[in-house]
Coordinates of C-alpha atoms in Angstrom, one line a residue:
X1 CA 21.3 -8.5 -36.0
X2 CA 20.3 -10.2 -32.7
X3 CA 22.1 -13.6 -32.2
X4 CA 19.9 -16.6 -33.1
X5 CA 20.6 -18.1 -29.6
X6 CA 19.2 -14.9 -28.1
X7 CA 16.1 -15.0 -30.2
X8 CA 15.4 -18.5 -29.0
X9 CA 16.2 -17.5 -25.5
X10 CA 13.8 -14.5 -25.6
X11 CA 11.0 -16.5 -27.1
X12 CA 11.2 -18.9 -24.2
X13 CA 12.0 -16.6 -21.2
X14 CA 11.0 -13.1 -22.2
X15 CA 8.5 -13.2 -25.1
X16 CA 7.2 -9.6 -24.7
X17 CA 10.8 -8.3 -25.0
X18 CA 11.2 -10.4 -28.2
X19 CA 8.0 -8.9 -29.7
X20 CA 9.2 -5.3 -29.0
X21 CA 12.6 -6.0 -30.5
X22 CA 11.0 -7.3 -33.7
X23 CA 9.8 -3.7 -34.4
X24 CA 13.3 -2.3 -33.6
X25 CA 14.9 -4.7 -36.1
X26 CA 12.4 -3.7 -38.8
X27 CA 13.1 0.0 -38.3
X28 CA 15.8 1.2 -40.7
X29 CA 16.4 4.5 -39.0
X30 CA 19.2 3.5 -36.6
X31 CA 20.9 5.8 -34.1
X32 CA 23.6 3.5 -33.0
X33 CA 26.5 2.0 -35.0
X34 CA 28.9 -0.8 -34.0
X35 CA 32.5 -0.3 -35.1
X36 CA 35.7 -2.2 -34.4
X37 CA 38.4 -0.7 -32.3
X38 CA 42.1 -0.7 -33.2
X39 CA 42.5 -3.8 -30.9
X40 CA 39.8 -5.6 -32.8
X41 CA 37.1 -5.3 -30.1
X42 CA 33.8 -3.7 -30.8
X43 CA 32.7 -0.2 -29.7
X44 CA 29.4 1.7 -30.1
X45 CA 28.8 5.1 -31.6
X46 CA 25.7 7.3 -31.0
X47 CA 24.8 10.4 -33.0
X48 CA 23.2 13.0 -30.8
X49 CA 22.5 16.6 -32.0
X50 CA 25.1 16.3 -34.7
X51 CA 27.8 15.0 -32.3
X52 CA 29.2 11.5 -32.2
X53 CA 29.3 9.9 -28.7
X54 CA 31.3 6.8 -28.0
X55 CA 29.6 4.5 -25.6
X56 CA 32.8 2.5 -25.1
X57 CA 36.5 3.3 -25.5
X58 CA 37.8 3.6 -29.0
X59 CA 40.9 1.7 -28.0
X60 CA 40.3 -0.8 -25.2
X61 CA 36.7 -1.2 -24.0
X62 CA 37.5 -4.2 -21.9
X63 CA 40.0 -2.3 -19.8
X64 CA 37.4 0.5 -19.5
X65 CA 34.8 -2.0 -18.2
X66 CA 37.3 -3.3 -15.6
X67 CA 37.6 0.3 -14.3
X68 CA 33.8 0.6 -14.0
X69 CA 33.5 -2.6 -12.0
X70 CA 36.4 -2.0 -9.7
X71 CA 34.0 -0.3 -7.2
X72 CA 31.9 -3.5 -7.0
X73 CA 34.4 -6.1 -5.5
X74 CA 32.5 -7.2 -2.4
X75 CA 28.9 -7.8 -3.7
X76 CA 28.4 -11.4 -2.7
X77 CA 24.9 -12.4 -1.8
X78 CA 23.5 -9.2 -3.4
X79 CA 21.0 -8.6 -6.2
X80 CA 22.2 -6.5 -9.1
X81 CA 20.1 -4.3 -11.4
X82 CA 22.2 -3.3 -14.5
X83 CA 20.9 0.1 -15.8
X84 CA 21.9 0.6 -19.4
X85 CA 23.6 -2.1 -21.4
X86 CA 25.8 -0.6 -24.1
X87 CA 27.5 -3.6 -25.6
X88 CA 27.6 -5.2 -22.1
X89 CA 31.3 -5.3 -21.4
X90 CA 30.8 -4.4 -17.7
X91 CA 27.9 -6.8 -17.4
X92 CA 29.9 -9.7 -18.8
X93 CA 32.8 -9.1 -16.4
X94 CA 30.6 -8.8 -13.3
X95 CA 28.4 -11.8 -13.9
X96 CA 31.6 -13.9 -14.6
X97 CA 33.1 -12.7 -11.3
X98 CA 29.9 -13.2 -9.3
X99 CA 28.3 -16.3 -10.8
X100 CA 25.7 -16.8 -7.9
X101 CA 24.3 -13.2 -7.8
X102 CA 20.7 -12.8 -9.1
X103 CA 20.7 -10.0 -11.6
X104 CA 18.3 -7.9 -13.8
X105 CA 19.1 -6.0 -17.0
X106 CA 17.1 -2.9 -17.8
X107 CA 17.6 -0.9 -20.9
X108 CA 15.4 2.1 -21.5
X109 CA 16.6 2.6 -25.1
X110 CA 15.2 -0.2 -27.2
X111 CA 17.8 0.0 -30.0
X112 CA 20.5 -0.3 -27.4
X113 CA 19.1 -3.6 -26.2
X114 CA 19.1 -4.9 -29.8
X115 CA 22.8 -4.0 -30.1
X116 CA 23.6 -5.6 -26.8
X117 CA 21.9 -8.9 -27.9
X118 CA 23.8 -8.9 -31.1
X119 CA 27.1 -9.4 -29.2
X120 CA 26.2 -11.1 -25.8
X121 CA 24.8 -14.6 -25.7
X122 CA 22.3 -14.9 -22.9
X123 CA 22.2 -18.7 -23.2
X124 CA 25.7 -19.0 -21.9
X125 CA 26.3 -20.4 -18.4
X126 CA 27.5 -17.1 -16.9
X127 CA 24.0 -15.6 -17.5
X128 CA 22.2 -18.4 -15.7
X129 CA 21.2 -16.1 -12.8
X130 CA 19.5 -13.6 -15.0
X131 CA 16.1 -13.0 -13.4
X132 CA 14.7 -10.2 -15.5
X133 CA 15.2 -8.4 -18.8
X134 CA 13.1 -5.4 -19.9
X135 CA 13.2 -2.5 -22.3
X136 CA 11.5 0.9 -22.3
X137 CA 10.0 2.8 -19.4
X138 CA 6.3 1.8 -19.8
X139 CA 6.1 -1.2 -17.5
X140 CA 9.2 -0.7 -15.5
X141 CA 7.4 -0.2 -12.2
X142 CA 5.6 -3.6 -12.4
X143 CA 8.7 -5.4 -13.8
X144 CA 11.2 -4.2 -11.3
X145 CA 8.7 -4.4 -8.5
X146 CA 8.2 -8.1 -9.3
X147 CA 12.0 -8.6 -9.3
X148 CA 12.4 -7.0 -5.9
X149 CA 9.5 -8.9 -4.6
X150 CA 11.0 -12.4 -5.1
X151 CA 14.6 -11.3 -4.6
X152 CA 14.7 -10.0 -1.1
X153 CA 18.4 -9.6 -0.5
X154 CA 20.1 -6.2 -0.7
X155 CA 19.9 -4.7 -4.2
X156 CA 22.4 -2.5 -5.9
X157 CA 22.1 -0.6 -9.2
X158 CA 25.1 -0.5 -11.5
X159 CA 24.8 2.1 -14.2
X160 CA 26.8 2.5 -17.4
X161 CA 28.2 6.0 -16.8
X162 CA 28.0 7.3 -20.4
X163 CA 24.5 6.0 -20.7
X164 CA 23.1 8.2 -17.9
X165 CA 24.9 11.1 -19.3
X166 CA 23.6 10.6 -22.9
X167 CA 20.1 9.9 -21.7
X168 CA 19.8 12.0 -18.6
X169 CA 16.0 12.3 -18.6
X170 CA 15.5 8.5 -18.9
X171 CA 17.8 7.9 -16.0
X172 CA 16.0 10.5 -13.8
X173 CA 12.7 8.8 -14.5
X174 CA 14.1 5.4 -13.8
X175 CA 15.7 6.6 -10.6
X176 CA 12.5 8.2 -9.4
X177 CA 10.5 5.1 -10.3
X178 CA 12.9 2.8 -8.4
X179 CA 12.8 5.0 -5.3
X180 CA 8.9 5.1 -5.5
X181 CA 8.8 1.3 -5.7
X182 CA 11.1 1.0 -2.6
X183 CA 9.1 3.6 -0.6
X184 CA 5.7 2.1 -1.7
X185 CA 6.9 -1.5 -0.8
X186 CA 8.2 -0.4 2.6
X187 CA 5.1 1.6 3.3
X188 CA 2.7 -1.1 2.3
X189 CA 4.6 -3.8 4.3
X190 CA 5.0 -1.6 7.3
X191 CA 1.3 -0.6 7.3
X192 CA 0.1 -4.1 6.9
X193 CA 2.5 -5.5 9.4
X194 CA 1.6 -2.8 12.0
X195 CA -2.1 -2.9 11.6
X196 CA -3.0 -6.4 10.3
X197 CA -3.9 -7.8 13.7
X198 CA -5.4 -4.5 15.0
X199 CA -7.8 -4.2 12.1
X200 CA -9.3 -7.6 12.8
X201 CA -9.3 -7.4 16.6
X202 CA -10.8 -3.8 16.5
X203 CA -13.5 -4.9 14.1
X204 CA -14.4 -7.8 16.3
X205 CA -14.6 -5.8 19.5
X206 CA -16.3 -2.9 17.8
X207 CA -19.0 -5.1 16.2
X208 CA -21.3 -4.5 19.2
X209 CA -21.1 -0.7 18.6
X210 CA -21.7 -1.3 14.9
X211 CA -24.9 -3.2 15.6
X212 CA -26.1 -0.6 18.1
X213 CA -25.5 2.6 16.2
X214 CA -26.7 4.0 12.9
X215 CA -24.7 3.4 9.7
X216 CA -24.4 6.9 8.5
X217 CA -23.9 5.8 4.9
X218 CA -27.2 4.0 4.9
X219 CA -29.3 6.3 7.1
X220 CA -28.2 9.6 5.6
X221 CA -26.9 8.8 2.1
X222 CA -27.5 11.8 -0.2
X223 CA -29.5 13.7 2.3
X224 CA -27.2 16.8 2.3
X225 CA -27.1 17.4 -1.4
X226 CA -25.5 20.8 -2.3
X227 CA -25.1 21.7 1.4
X228 CA -21.6 23.2 2.2
X229 CA -19.4 21.3 4.6
X230 CA -16.0 22.1 6.1
X231 CA -13.3 19.5 6.9
X232 CA -11.2 21.0 9.6
X233 CA -7.7 19.4 9.9
X234 CA -5.0 20.1 12.4
X235 CA -2.4 21.8 10.2
X236 CA -0.6 24.9 11.6
X237 CA -2.7 27.3 9.4
X238 CA -5.8 26.3 11.4
X239 CA -4.7 28.9 14.0
X240 CA -5.4 31.7 11.6
X241 CA -8.9 30.5 10.7
X242 CA -10.4 30.0 14.2
X243 CA -12.5 33.1 14.3
X244 CA -13.9 32.4 10.8
X245 CA -14.8 28.9 11.8
X246 CA -16.5 30.2 15.0
X247 CA -18.5 32.6 12.9
X248 CA -19.6 29.9 10.5
X249 CA -20.6 27.6 13.4
X250 CA -22.5 30.4 15.2
X251 CA -24.4 31.4 12.0
X252 CA -25.0 27.8 10.8
X253 CA -23.5 28.6 7.4
X254 CA -21.9 25.1 6.9
X255 CA -21.6 21.8 8.5
X256 CA -18.2 21.5 10.3
X257 CA -16.4 18.1 10.6
X258 CA -13.2 17.9 12.6
X259 CA -10.7 15.2 11.5
X260 CA -8.0 13.7 13.7
X261 CA -6.4 16.0 16.2
X262 CA -8.3 19.1 15.0
X263 CA -10.9 18.4 17.6
X264 CA -8.5 19.5 20.3
X265 CA -7.7 22.8 18.7
X266 CA -11.4 23.5 18.3
X267 CA -12.2 22.6 21.9
X268 CA -9.3 24.7 23.0
X269 CA -11.1 27.6 21.4
X270 CA -14.5 26.5 22.7
X271 CA -15.8 25.5 19.3
X272 CA -17.7 22.3 19.0
X273 CA -17.9 20.8 15.4
X274 CA -21.1 19.2 14.1
X275 CA -19.2 15.9 14.2
X276 CA -15.8 14.4 14.7
X277 CA -14.6 11.6 12.4
X278 CA -12.0 9.0 13.4
X279 CA -10.7 5.7 11.9
X280 CA -7.1 5.2 13.1
X281 CA -6.7 1.5 14.2
X282 CA -3.9 2.2 16.7
X283 CA -4.2 2.1 20.5
X284 CA -2.8 5.7 20.5
X285 CA -5.8 7.0 18.6
X286 CA -7.7 7.3 21.9
X287 CA -5.4 10.2 22.9
X288 CA -7.1 12.3 20.2
X289 CA -10.3 12.2 22.3
X290 CA -8.7 12.5 25.8
X291 CA -9.9 16.1 26.3
X292 CA -13.4 15.4 25.1
X293 CA -13.7 12.5 27.6
X294 CA -12.0 14.4 30.4
X295 CA -14.3 17.4 30.0
X296 CA -17.3 15.2 29.9
X297 CA -18.4 16.7 26.6
X298 CA -21.5 14.8 25.3
X299 CA -22.7 17.0 22.4
X300 CA -20.1 16.3 19.7
X301 CA -21.3 13.3 17.7
X302 CA -18.5 10.8 16.7
X303 CA -18.5 9.2 13.2
X304 CA -16.2 6.2 13.5
X305 CA -14.7 3.8 11.0
X306 CA -15.6 0.3 12.1
X307 CA -12.0 -0.8 12.4
X308 CA -11.0 2.2 14.5
X309 CA -8.9 1.5 17.7
X310 CA -11.6 0.0 20.0
X311 CA -10.2 2.1 23.0
X312 CA -11.4 5.2 21.1
X313 CA -15.0 4.2 21.5
X314 CA -14.8 3.3 25.2
X315 CA -16.4 5.9 27.5
X316 CA -17.2 8.3 24.7
X317 CA -20.2 10.3 25.9
X318 CA -21.5 11.7 22.6
X319 CA -23.7 10.0 20.1
X320 CA -22.0 7.6 17.8
X321 CA -22.5 6.7 14.2
X322 CA -20.5 4.2 12.1
X323 CA -19.2 3.7 8.6
X324 CA -17.8 0.3 7.5
X325 CA -14.2 0.5 6.4
X326 CA -12.6 -1.6 3.7
X327 CA -10.3 -3.1 6.4
X328 CA -13.2 -4.4 8.4
X329 CA -13.6 -8.0 7.0
X330 CA -15.9 -8.9 9.9
X331 CA -18.7 -6.5 9.1
X332 CA -18.2 -7.2 5.4
X333 CA -18.8 -10.9 6.1
X334 CA -21.8 -10.7 8.5
X335 CA -23.8 -7.7 7.5
X336 CA -26.6 -7.1 5.0
X337 CA -29.0 -4.3 5.0
X338 CA -32.8 -4.8 5.5
X339 CA -33.5 -1.9 3.2
X340 CA -32.8 -1.5 -0.5
X341 CA -29.6 0.3 0.5
X342 CA -26.3 -1.5 0.0
X343 CA -23.9 -1.6 2.9
X344 CA -21.4 0.9 1.4
X345 CA -17.9 1.0 2.6
X346 CA -15.2 3.8 2.8
X347 CA -11.8 2.8 1.4
X348 CA -8.8 2.8 3.7
X349 CA -6.5 5.8 3.2
X350 CA -3.4 7.3 4.8
X351 CA -5.4 10.1 6.3
X352 CA -8.7 10.5 8.1
X353 CA -9.3 13.6 5.9
X354 CA -9.4 11.4 2.8
X355 CA -11.8 9.0 4.5
X356 CA -14.0 11.9 5.6
X357 CA -13.9 13.3 2.0
X358 CA -15.3 10.0 0.8
X359 CA -18.0 10.2 3.5
X360 CA -19.1 13.7 2.8
X361 CA -19.2 13.1 -0.9
X362 CA -21.5 10.1 -0.3
X363 CA -23.7 12.2 1.9
X364 CA -24.1 14.7 -0.9
X365 CA -22.2 17.7 0.6
X366 CA -21.0 20.3 -1.9
X367 CA -18.8 22.3 -1.8
X368 CA -16.5 20.5 0.5
X369 CA -14.1 23.1 2.0
X370 CA -10.7 22.1 3.4
X371 CA -9.3 24.1 6.3
X372 CA -6.0 23.5 8.0
X373 CA -5.0 20.8 5.5
X374 CA -1.4 22.0 5.3
X375 CA 0.1 18.6 4.4
X376 CA 3.4 20.2 5.2
X377 CA 5.3 22.2 7.8
X378 CA 5.2 25.8 8.9
X379 CA 8.6 26.4 10.4
X380 CA 9.0 23.6 12.9
X381 CA 5.3 23.2 13.5
X382 CA 3.3 20.4 12.0
X383 CA 0.0 20.9 14.0
X384 CA -2.2 23.7 15.2
X385 CA -2.3 24.8 18.8
X386 CA -4.1 23.1 21.6
X387 CA -2.8 19.6 20.8
X388 CA -1.1 18.4 24.0
X389 CA 0.7 15.5 22.4
X390 CA 2.2 17.4 19.4
X391 CA 5.9 18.3 19.4
X392 CA 7.9 20.6 17.3
X393 CA 10.1 19.1 14.6
X394 CA 13.7 18.4 15.4
X395 CA 16.5 20.0 13.2
X396 CA 17.2 16.6 11.8
X397 CA 13.5 16.1 10.7
X398 CA 13.5 19.6 9.1
X399 CA 16.7 18.8 7.3
X400 CA 15.3 15.5 5.9
X401 CA 12.1 17.1 4.7
X402 CA 10.9 16.9 1.1
X403 CA 10.0 20.0 -0.9
X404 CA 6.6 20.5 -2.6
X405 CA 4.7 23.3 -4.2
X406 CA 2.3 25.3 -2.0
X407 CA -0.9 27.0 -2.9
X408 CA 1.0 30.2 -3.8
X409 CA 3.5 28.5 -6.1
X410 CA 6.3 28.6 -3.5
X411 CA 8.1 25.6 -2.0
X412 CA 7.3 24.2 1.4
X413 CA 8.8 21.4 3.5
X414 CA 6.8 18.2 4.0
X415 CA 7.5 14.5 4.7
X416 CA 6.6 11.1 3.1
X417 CA 3.6 10.7 5.3
X418 CA 2.0 14.1 4.4
X419 CA 3.0 13.6 0.8
X420 CA 1.3 10.2 0.7
X421 CA -1.9 11.8 2.1
X422 CA -1.8 14.5 -0.5
X423 CA -1.4 12.0 -3.4
X424 CA -4.2 9.9 -2.1
X425 CA -6.5 12.9 -1.7
X426 CA -5.7 14.0 -5.2
X427 CA -6.6 10.6 -6.6
X428 CA -10.0 10.6 -4.8
X429 CA -10.7 14.2 -5.9
X430 CA -10.1 13.3 -9.6
X431 CA -13.2 11.1 -9.4
X432 CA -15.4 14.0 -8.2
X433 CA -16.9 16.8 -10.3
X434 CA -14.7 19.7 -10.9
X435 CA -14.9 22.5 -8.3
X436 CA -16.6 20.4 -5.6
X437 CA -13.6 20.6 -3.3
X438 CA -12.1 24.0 -2.3
X439 CA -8.8 24.3 -0.5
X440 CA -8.6 27.3 1.9
X441 CA -5.3 26.3 3.6
X442 CA -3.0 29.3 3.6
X443 CA 0.6 28.3 2.8
X444 CA -0.4 24.6 2.6
X445 CA 0.6 22.1 -0.1
X446 CA -1.1 22.5 -3.4
X447 CA -3.7 19.8 -3.9
X448 CA -4.4 19.0 -7.5
X449 CA -8.1 19.1 -8.4
X450 CA -8.9 21.8 -5.8
X451 CA -9.2 25.6 -6.2
X452 CA -7.4 27.7 -3.6
X453 CA -9.7 30.4 -2.2
X454 CA -9.2 32.1 1.2
X455 CA -11.8 31.2 3.8
X456 CA -12.9 34.8 4.4
X457 CA -13.6 35.1 0.6
X458 CA -15.6 31.9 0.8
X459 CA -17.7 33.3 3.6
X460 CA -18.3 36.6 1.7
X461 CA -19.2 35.0 -1.6
X462 CA -20.6 31.6 -0.9
X463 CA -21.8 31.1 2.7
X464 CA -24.6 33.6 2.8
X465 CA -27.4 31.8 4.5
X466 CA -27.9 29.4 7.4
X467 CA -28.1 25.7 6.2
X468 CA -27.5 23.7 9.4
X469 CA -30.5 21.8 10.8
X470 CA -30.6 21.1 14.5
X471 CA -30.3 17.4 15.4
X472 CA -29.2 16.8 11.8
X473 CA -28.0 13.3 12.6
X474 CA -31.0 12.1 14.4
X475 CA -32.3 8.8 13.3
X476 CA -32.8 5.1 14.2
X477 CA -30.0 2.7 14.5
X478 CA -29.5 0.7 11.3
X479 CA -31.7 -2.4 11.1
X480 CA -29.3 -5.1 9.7
X481 CA -30.8 -8.3 8.4
X482 CA -31.0 -10.6 11.4
X483 CA -31.8 -13.7 9.4
X484 CA -28.6 -13.2 7.5
X485 CA -26.7 -12.6 10.7
X486 CA -28.1 -15.9 12.2
X487 CA -27.1 -17.9 9.2
X488 CA -23.6 -16.3 9.2
X489 CA -23.1 -17.1 12.9
X490 CA -24.0 -20.8 12.3
X491 CA -21.8 -21.0 9.2
X492 CA -18.9 -19.3 10.9
X493 CA -19.1 -21.7 13.9
X494 CA -18.8 -24.7 11.6
X495 CA -15.9 -23.1 9.8
X496 CA -14.2 -22.4 13.2
X497 CA -14.3 -26.1 14.1
X498 CA -13.2 -27.1 10.6
X499 CA -10.2 -24.8 10.7
X500 CA -8.8 -26.8 13.7
X501 CA -9.1 -30.0 11.7
X502 CA -7.4 -28.7 8.6
X503 CA -4.6 -27.0 10.6
X504 CA -3.9 -30.4 12.3
X505 CA -3.9 -32.1 8.9
X506 CA -1.5 -29.4 7.6
X507 CA 0.9 -29.9 10.5
X508 CA 0.9 -33.7 10.2
X509 CA 1.8 -33.5 6.6
X510 CA 4.4 -30.9 7.2
X511 CA 6.1 -32.9 10.0
X512 CA 6.3 -35.9 7.7
X513 CA 7.8 -33.8 4.9
X514 CA 10.4 -32.3 7.1
X515 CA 11.5 -35.8 8.2
X516 CA 11.7 -36.9 4.5
X517 CA 13.9 -33.9 3.7
X518 CA 16.2 -34.4 6.7
X519 CA 16.7 -38.0 5.6
X520 CA 17.2 -36.8 2.0
X521 CA 14.3 -39.0 0.9
X522 CA 13.1 -36.7 -1.9
X523 CA 11.2 -39.3 -4.0
X524 CA 8.2 -39.3 -1.7
X525 CA 8.0 -35.5 -1.4
X526 CA 5.8 -34.9 -4.5
X527 CA 3.1 -37.1 -3.1
X528 CA 3.3 -35.3 0.2
X529 CA 3.2 -31.9 -1.5
X530 CA -0.1 -32.9 -3.0
X531 CA -1.4 -33.8 0.4
X532 CA -0.2 -30.5 1.8
X533 CA -1.8 -28.6 -1.0
X534 CA -5.2 -30.2 -0.1
X535 CA -4.8 -28.9 3.4
X536 CA -3.8 -25.5 2.2
X537 CA -6.7 -25.3 -0.3
X538 CA -9.2 -26.3 2.4
X539 CA -7.9 -23.7 4.8
X540 CA -7.9 -21.0 2.2
X541 CA -11.5 -21.9 1.4
X542 CA -12.5 -21.9 5.1
X543 CA -14.5 -18.8 6.1
X544 CA -13.1 -18.5 9.6
X545 CA -9.5 -18.8 8.4
X546 CA -9.9 -16.3 5.5
X547 CA -12.0 -13.8 7.4
X548 CA -10.0 -13.7 10.6
X549 CA -6.7 -15.5 10.6
X550 CA -5.5 -14.9 7.1
X551 CA -6.3 -11.2 7.5
X552 CA -4.2 -11.1 10.7
X553 CA -1.3 -12.6 8.8
X554 CA -1.5 -11.0 5.4
X555 CA 2.2 -10.0 5.4
X556 CA 3.3 -13.5 6.4
X557 CA 1.0 -15.0 3.8
X558 CA 2.6 -12.7 1.1
X559 CA 6.1 -13.7 2.2
X560 CA 5.1 -17.4 2.0
X561 CA 3.8 -16.9 -1.5
X562 CA 7.1 -15.2 -2.4
X563 CA 9.0 -18.1 -0.8
X564 CA 7.2 -20.6 -3.1
X565 CA 8.4 -18.5 -6.1
X566 CA 11.9 -18.3 -4.8
X567 CA 12.1 -22.0 -4.2
X568 CA 11.6 -22.7 -7.9
X569 CA 14.9 -21.0 -8.6
X570 CA 16.9 -22.8 -6.0
X571 CA 19.3 -25.4 -7.4
X572 CA 20.3 -27.1 -4.1
X573 CA 17.5 -29.7 -3.6
X574 CA 17.9 -30.0 0.1
X575 CA 18.0 -26.2 0.7
X576 CA 15.1 -25.7 -1.7
X577 CA 12.8 -28.0 0.3
X578 CA 14.0 -27.2 3.8
X579 CA 13.7 -23.4 3.3
X580 CA 10.2 -23.8 1.7
X581 CA 8.9 -26.1 4.4
X582 CA 10.3 -24.0 7.2
X583 CA 8.4 -21.0 5.6
X584 CA 5.2 -23.1 5.7
X585 CA 5.8 -24.1 9.3
X586 CA 6.5 -20.5 10.4
X587 CA 3.3 -19.4 8.7
X588 CA 1.0 -22.0 10.2
X589 CA 2.6 -21.7 13.7
X590 CA 1.8 -18.0 13.7
X591 CA -1.8 -18.7 12.5
X592 CA -2.3 -21.3 15.2
X593 CA -1.2 -18.8 17.9
X594 CA -3.6 -16.2 16.5
X595 CA -6.6 -18.6 16.6
X596 CA -6.0 -19.1 20.3
X597 CA -5.5 -15.3 20.8
X598 CA -8.8 -14.3 19.2
X599 CA -10.9 -17.3 20.4
X600 CA -12.3 -15.5 23.5
X601 CA -12.9 -12.3 21.4
X602 CA -14.7 -14.4 18.9
X603 CA -16.9 -16.0 21.5
X604 CA -17.7 -12.6 23.0
X605 CA -18.5 -11.2 19.5
X606 CA -20.8 -14.1 18.8
X607 CA -22.6 -13.6 22.1
X608 CA -23.2 -9.9 21.2
X609 CA -24.5 -10.9 17.8
X610 CA -27.0 -13.4 19.3
X611 CA -28.1 -10.8 21.8
X612 CA -28.8 -8.4 19.0
X613 CA -30.8 -11.1 17.1
X614 CA -32.7 -12.1 20.2
X615 CA -33.9 -8.5 20.9
X616 CA -37.0 -9.2 18.8
X617 CA -37.8 -12.8 19.6
X618 CA -40.8 -11.7 21.6
X619 CA -42.3 -10.1 18.6
X620 CA -41.7 -13.4 16.6
X621 CA -39.6 -11.6 14.1
X622 CA -37.1 -14.4 13.7
X623 CA -37.0 -18.0 14.5
X624 CA -33.9 -18.8 16.6

């Protein structure tokens, strides 16, 4: 039976765990049995496949637990995740020896947690740093993710050895989930940190191009229903398909879209796609189009995501068309269509191929045929020929590669980046009708939801007649609602001025609070926190701050939110307030610098918007 103290503790701290354990207690079919050892301690028996397994020593479980924890002597200032409880001998010893370490207990086997809580009292002082307790594998990703989010120190996992042997599959699943959480967190933080400023600055500078070019998702939505399209990516297998693509282009059998670096391979072979798509926000993205610009090519239309690296659009001679991306908070704030069409967006993704897949699906294309979408390596090659900035993989990169299944059922090497692209593409394909996406990439990674058919067979069976229309993209630039734009410009200008006032108020309050803490005058802090909250609420309701500055500091804002959670667990009052207020200060200092950084860009963008509005003043279209 679970100890009464633990029942009360669970009701207060972990009510969901308590509810689950009620069902365990009611179940009479028990797999585990607690018995006494010869020394009078308790041990735990488990019956598996007719065999009895002891989870602890029959003779001296405490000595056995001491052996387990011997390898964890120097773990000060470290978070601990205990995987598998047993009766908790090793947990008890470690938390007593490390009273200040935050720790988390995870037990995949619900009955084992019941047995643990029947002998260990979580309300005792040695368990005061327990930050999480969970059972079963259903919600483990969210629960451990939350623990890692607010406990940012190094984290170690301490397993009960017999547990992972007895329940091998559960341990494998936990281990994979934990690694996925770490990878996902790192990837998300790294992506946001790398691009958070570029997304906003690009969107501001590109806004003039957005206003002066057609929005393809408005002007051409659904116009190419049941027309075949090919997405040409720059995987190594593209080299084998060049002549097939040339044949398709010359005969007009399908619309050809190059994604990313594939434009260079196609130009290398004197093949011009019907359009090139691009969305990467980095400055380096302009390299993709170096050859196009150097050769003075003007007859390859570019379809760009509105938050693309602004350098990519500079000096591009071909026609341009835009699609609004989910990372473009500027266009999403200012723009409204004059037609009945919504201003649809494309969702950000790890790959331009996934973005282009969304685009083509919205335009009505079917089937959508993937070429050169290897999402893995061929030997040491990761790209097709003709890409001047592509290098072969090093031996170390090949050695570190992951293994995934290819289209033939064999194993090929890939990396985290390609694998993330594949997973994202599969997620999007699941929302499309079955059979709409065909993968022709020889030796490429298997993409769930697609059928693999070689390109030559596609040509023979499905691409039998010319479908491409000359000047297929011709159309007027999108006529965005100018009255809406005018109102938004005026509102944003007022918000811009207000943001300075609230940041000044924020800093004044913060300065007073830091002085109070330095003087250890904690009594007045509650009043000051209320005043600081008013400034924060006003800023987070301010259109300029939320549209521009907060988006440029989304990682720092998340870290600040985590710091608020962490402060609630800090026992030292001085450290609690000083750490929290320094986090507030670091955040607002960064925001203040970014306001000054983008101020001239904002003024230029506003000038471009007003110029766009004023184009039709003579016709009396709008009162400015």
